[in-house]
Short mmCIF file of C-alpha atoms in Angstrom, two decimals:
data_model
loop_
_atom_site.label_atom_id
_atom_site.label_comp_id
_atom_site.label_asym_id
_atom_site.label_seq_id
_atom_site.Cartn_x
_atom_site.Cartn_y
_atom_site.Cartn_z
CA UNK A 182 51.08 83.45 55.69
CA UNK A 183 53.69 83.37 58.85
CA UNK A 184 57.03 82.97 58.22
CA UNK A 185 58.66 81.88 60.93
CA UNK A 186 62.30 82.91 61.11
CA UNK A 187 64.82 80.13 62.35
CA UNK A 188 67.58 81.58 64.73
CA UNK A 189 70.86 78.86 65.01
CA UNK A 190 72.09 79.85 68.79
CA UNK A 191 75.97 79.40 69.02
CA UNK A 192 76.82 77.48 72.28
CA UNK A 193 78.98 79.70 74.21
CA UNK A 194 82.19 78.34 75.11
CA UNK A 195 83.19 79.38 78.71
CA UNK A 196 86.74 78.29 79.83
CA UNK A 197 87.28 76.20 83.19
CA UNK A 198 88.70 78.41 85.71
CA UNK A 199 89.63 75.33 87.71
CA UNK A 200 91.73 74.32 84.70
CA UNK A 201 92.81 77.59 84.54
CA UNK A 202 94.11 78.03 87.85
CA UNK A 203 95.50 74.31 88.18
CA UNK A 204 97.32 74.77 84.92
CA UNK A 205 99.00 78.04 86.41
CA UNK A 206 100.21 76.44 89.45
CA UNK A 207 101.82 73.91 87.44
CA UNK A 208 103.46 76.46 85.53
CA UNK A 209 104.73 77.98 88.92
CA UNK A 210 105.77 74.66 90.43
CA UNK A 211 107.73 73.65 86.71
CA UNK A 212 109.55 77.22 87.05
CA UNK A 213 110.34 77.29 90.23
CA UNK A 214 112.18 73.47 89.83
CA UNK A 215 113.91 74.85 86.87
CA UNK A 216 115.48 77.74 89.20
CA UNK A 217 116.23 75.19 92.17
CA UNK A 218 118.10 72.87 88.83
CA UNK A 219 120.04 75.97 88.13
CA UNK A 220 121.56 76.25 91.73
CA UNK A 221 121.65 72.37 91.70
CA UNK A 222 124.00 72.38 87.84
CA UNK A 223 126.15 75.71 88.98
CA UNK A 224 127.32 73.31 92.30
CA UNK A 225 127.54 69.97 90.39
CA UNK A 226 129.77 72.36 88.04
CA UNK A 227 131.41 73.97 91.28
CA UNK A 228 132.04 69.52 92.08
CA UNK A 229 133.92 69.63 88.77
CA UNK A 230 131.19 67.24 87.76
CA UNK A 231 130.90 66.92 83.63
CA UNK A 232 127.71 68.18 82.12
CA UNK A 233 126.43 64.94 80.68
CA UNK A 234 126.74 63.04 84.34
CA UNK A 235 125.02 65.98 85.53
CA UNK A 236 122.03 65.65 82.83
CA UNK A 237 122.13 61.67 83.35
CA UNK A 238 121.44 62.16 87.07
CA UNK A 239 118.83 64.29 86.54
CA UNK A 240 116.72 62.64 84.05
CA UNK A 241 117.12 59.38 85.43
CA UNK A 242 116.90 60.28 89.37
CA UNK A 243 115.26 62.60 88.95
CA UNK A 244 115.00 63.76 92.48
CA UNK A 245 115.81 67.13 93.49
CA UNK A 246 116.61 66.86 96.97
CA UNK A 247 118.89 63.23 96.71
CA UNK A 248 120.76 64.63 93.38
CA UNK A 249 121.60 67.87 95.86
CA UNK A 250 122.66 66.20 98.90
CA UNK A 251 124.95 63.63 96.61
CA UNK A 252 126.55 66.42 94.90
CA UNK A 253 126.84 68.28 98.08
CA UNK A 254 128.89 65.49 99.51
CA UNK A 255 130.96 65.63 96.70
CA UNK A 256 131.25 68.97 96.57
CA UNK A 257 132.45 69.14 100.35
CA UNK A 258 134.94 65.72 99.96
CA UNK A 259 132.73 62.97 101.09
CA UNK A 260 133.69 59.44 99.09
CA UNK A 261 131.57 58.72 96.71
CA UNK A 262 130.16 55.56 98.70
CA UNK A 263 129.07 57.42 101.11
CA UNK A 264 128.03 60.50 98.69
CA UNK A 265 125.05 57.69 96.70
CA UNK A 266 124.53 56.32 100.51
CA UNK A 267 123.07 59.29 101.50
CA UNK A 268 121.34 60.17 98.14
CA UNK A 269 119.34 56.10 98.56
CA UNK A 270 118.55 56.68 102.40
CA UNK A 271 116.64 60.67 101.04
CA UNK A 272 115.07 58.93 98.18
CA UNK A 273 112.88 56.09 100.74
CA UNK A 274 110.34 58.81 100.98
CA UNK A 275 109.33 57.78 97.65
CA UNK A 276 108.02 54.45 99.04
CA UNK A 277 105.44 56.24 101.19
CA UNK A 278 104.79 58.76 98.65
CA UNK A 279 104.65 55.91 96.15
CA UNK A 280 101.91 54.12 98.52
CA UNK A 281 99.70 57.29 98.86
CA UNK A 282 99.66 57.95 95.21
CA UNK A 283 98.57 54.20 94.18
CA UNK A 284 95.29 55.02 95.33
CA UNK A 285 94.71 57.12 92.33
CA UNK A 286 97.17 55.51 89.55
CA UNK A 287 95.59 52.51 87.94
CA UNK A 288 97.70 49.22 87.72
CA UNK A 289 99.62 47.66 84.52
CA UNK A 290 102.53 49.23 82.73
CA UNK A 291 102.01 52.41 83.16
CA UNK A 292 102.73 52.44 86.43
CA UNK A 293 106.51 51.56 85.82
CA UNK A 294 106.40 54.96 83.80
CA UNK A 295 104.13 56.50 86.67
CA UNK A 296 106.83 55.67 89.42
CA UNK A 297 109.11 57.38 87.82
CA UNK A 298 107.44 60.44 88.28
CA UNK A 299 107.05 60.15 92.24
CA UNK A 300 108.61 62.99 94.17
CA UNK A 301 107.72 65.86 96.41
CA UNK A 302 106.55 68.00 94.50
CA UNK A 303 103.96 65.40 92.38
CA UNK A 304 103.10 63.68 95.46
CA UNK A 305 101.69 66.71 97.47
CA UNK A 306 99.98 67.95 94.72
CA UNK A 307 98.31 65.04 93.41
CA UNK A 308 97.01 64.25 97.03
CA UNK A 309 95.82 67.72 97.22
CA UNK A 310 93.18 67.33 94.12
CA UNK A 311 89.80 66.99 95.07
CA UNK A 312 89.29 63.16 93.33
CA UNK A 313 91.20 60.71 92.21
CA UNK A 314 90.78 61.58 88.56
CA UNK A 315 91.73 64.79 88.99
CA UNK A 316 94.27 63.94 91.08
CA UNK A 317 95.51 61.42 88.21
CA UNK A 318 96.14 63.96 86.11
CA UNK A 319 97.57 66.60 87.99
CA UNK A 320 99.93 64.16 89.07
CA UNK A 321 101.08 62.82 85.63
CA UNK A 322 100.71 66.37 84.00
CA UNK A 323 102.79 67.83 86.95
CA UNK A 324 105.53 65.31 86.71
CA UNK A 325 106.33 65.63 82.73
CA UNK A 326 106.59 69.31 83.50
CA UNK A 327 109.09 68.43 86.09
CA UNK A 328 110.88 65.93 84.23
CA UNK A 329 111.33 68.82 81.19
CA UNK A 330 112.15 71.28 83.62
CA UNK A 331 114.62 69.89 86.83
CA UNK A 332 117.50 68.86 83.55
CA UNK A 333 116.80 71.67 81.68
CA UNK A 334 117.80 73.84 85.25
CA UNK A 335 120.32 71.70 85.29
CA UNK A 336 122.14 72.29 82.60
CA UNK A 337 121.92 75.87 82.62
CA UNK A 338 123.35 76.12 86.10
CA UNK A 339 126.10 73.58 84.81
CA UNK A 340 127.08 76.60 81.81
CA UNK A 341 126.09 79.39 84.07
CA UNK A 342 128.68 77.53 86.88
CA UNK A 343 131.44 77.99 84.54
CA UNK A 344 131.14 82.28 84.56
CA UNK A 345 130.01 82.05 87.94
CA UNK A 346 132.82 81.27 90.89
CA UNK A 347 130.74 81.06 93.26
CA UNK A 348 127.28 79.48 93.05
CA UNK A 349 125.97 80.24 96.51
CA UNK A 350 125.98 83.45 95.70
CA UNK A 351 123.48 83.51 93.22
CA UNK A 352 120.73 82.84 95.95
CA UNK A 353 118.52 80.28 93.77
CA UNK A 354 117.97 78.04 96.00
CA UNK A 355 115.33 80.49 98.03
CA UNK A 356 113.30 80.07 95.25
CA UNK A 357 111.91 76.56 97.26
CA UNK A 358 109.51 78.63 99.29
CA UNK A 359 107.93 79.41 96.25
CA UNK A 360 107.41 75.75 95.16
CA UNK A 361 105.59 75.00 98.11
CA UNK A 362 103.11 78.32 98.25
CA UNK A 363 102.24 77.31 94.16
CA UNK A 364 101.65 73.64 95.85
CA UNK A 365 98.82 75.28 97.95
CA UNK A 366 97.56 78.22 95.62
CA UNK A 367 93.56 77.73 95.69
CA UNK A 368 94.46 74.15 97.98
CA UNK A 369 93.82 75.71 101.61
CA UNK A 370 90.68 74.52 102.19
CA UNK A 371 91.07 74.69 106.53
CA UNK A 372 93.58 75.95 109.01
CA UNK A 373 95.64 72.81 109.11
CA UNK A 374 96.65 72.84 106.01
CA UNK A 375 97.27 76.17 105.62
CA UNK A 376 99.13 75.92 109.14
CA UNK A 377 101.58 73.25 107.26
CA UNK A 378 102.10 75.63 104.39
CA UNK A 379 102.99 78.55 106.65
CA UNK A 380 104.58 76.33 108.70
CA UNK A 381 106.78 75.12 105.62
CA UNK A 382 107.52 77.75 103.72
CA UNK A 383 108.52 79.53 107.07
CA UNK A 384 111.22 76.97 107.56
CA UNK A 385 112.60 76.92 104.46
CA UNK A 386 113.40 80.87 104.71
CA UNK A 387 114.56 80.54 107.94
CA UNK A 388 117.45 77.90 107.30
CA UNK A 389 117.95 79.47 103.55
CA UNK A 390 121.10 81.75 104.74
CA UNK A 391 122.81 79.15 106.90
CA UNK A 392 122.90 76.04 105.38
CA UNK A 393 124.39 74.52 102.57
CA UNK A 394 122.55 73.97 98.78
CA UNK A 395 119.63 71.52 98.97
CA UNK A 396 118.79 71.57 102.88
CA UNK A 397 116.14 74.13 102.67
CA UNK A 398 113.86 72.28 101.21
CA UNK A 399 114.40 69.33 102.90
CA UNK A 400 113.61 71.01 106.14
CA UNK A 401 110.57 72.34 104.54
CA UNK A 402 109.36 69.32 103.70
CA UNK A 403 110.09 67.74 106.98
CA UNK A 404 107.21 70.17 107.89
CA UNK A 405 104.55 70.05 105.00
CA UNK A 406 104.75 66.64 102.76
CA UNK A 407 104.05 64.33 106.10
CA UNK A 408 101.53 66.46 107.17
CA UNK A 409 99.69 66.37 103.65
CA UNK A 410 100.34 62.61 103.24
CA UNK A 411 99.08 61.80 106.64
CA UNK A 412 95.74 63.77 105.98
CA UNK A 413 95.61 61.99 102.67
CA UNK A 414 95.67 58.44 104.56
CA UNK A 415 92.89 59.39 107.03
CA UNK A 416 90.39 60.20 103.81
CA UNK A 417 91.35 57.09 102.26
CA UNK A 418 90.47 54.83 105.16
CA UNK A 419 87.27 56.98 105.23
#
């Protein structure tokens, strides 16, 4: 008589290196923000602005390059009209973003909560996903991390501001180059785009030493986010 041994084979459980990799660039983009928020509290500090106006701005702005250039012009004696002016006229660039990103964000309440999470950074990367689910999620997963991390910079540059008595000096706002090269890690898929990250992360290095907190990356932006949102329109109308 056979007996027929029965063998149970255990599924083996292989992790996503797409995950992987997409969940370490988040990482990188999150860390980098939290540096740039450091720079950003130690000159809101430097603006003899309190900590909790600091941590209000930041949570609910909660855009980098607008919260900079409005505590810049405070910093450097600019009324505060004219300080929020400024801030309003950076911050349009979320309507285009905000256009470019509703191909992927479905509609209802959500999307209040969704808006809130437009910016740069969010923007370029969830355009850069391969479909729109993906790009869903990246997008939404991205901007939590930046919502956690751009006050939490904050609010140790605002402490670190107080030992500090210069902030400039502590270089953190080079860090932006980095944002934008963790934007693109495993995203160059053809010259062009790797031409606009070159191209972007170039300029923000280059102006880094000679202008004041919070231009760098605008003039690295200037160079890569149209560029990315412009490619981004011409597959959607494909």
């Amino acid at each position: 008589m056979n007996r027929t041994t029965a063998v149970t084979t255990v599924p083996e459980v292989v992790a996503d290196p797409t995950r992987s990799r997409r969940a370490g660039e988040i990482a990188s983009i999150a860390g980098s923000v939290l540096l740039v928020g450091v720079s950003y509290g130690a000159l809101a500090d430097g603006a003899h602005l309190p900590l909790w106006f600091v941590l209000l701005l930041a949570c609910t702005v909660l855009g980098a390059s607008s919260e900079q250039v409005f505590v810049g012009a405070i910093a450097g004696g600019a009324s505060p009209v004219l300080a929020v002016v400024g801030a309003l006229l950076l911050n349009l660039r979320n309507a285009l973003y905000g256009v470019s990103v509703a191909r992927f964000l479905p509609r209802g309440a959500t999307r209040l909560l969704d808006a809130h999470l437009v910016n740069d950074e969010t923007a370029a990367y969830g355009l850069a996903q391969p479909d729109a689910g993906t790009g869903r999620r990246a997008f939404r997963v991205l901007g939590v991390a930046i919502a956690v991390a751009w006050p939490a910079g904050a609010a140790l540059g605002v402490l670190l501001g107080r030992s500090v008595p210069d902030p400039s000096s502590l270089g953190l706002d080079a860090v932006f180059p980095a944002i934008l090269l963790a934007m693109l890690i495993g995203v160059v898929r053809d010259l062009r785009t790797g031409g606009l990250a070159l191209g972007g992360a170039a300029a923000a290095v280059a102006v880094t030493p000679v202008v004041a907190t919070g231009i760098a990356p605008l003039v690295a932006l200037s160079v890569l986010v149209p560029g990315m949102l412009r490619g981004a329109w011409r597959r959607r109308r494909r």
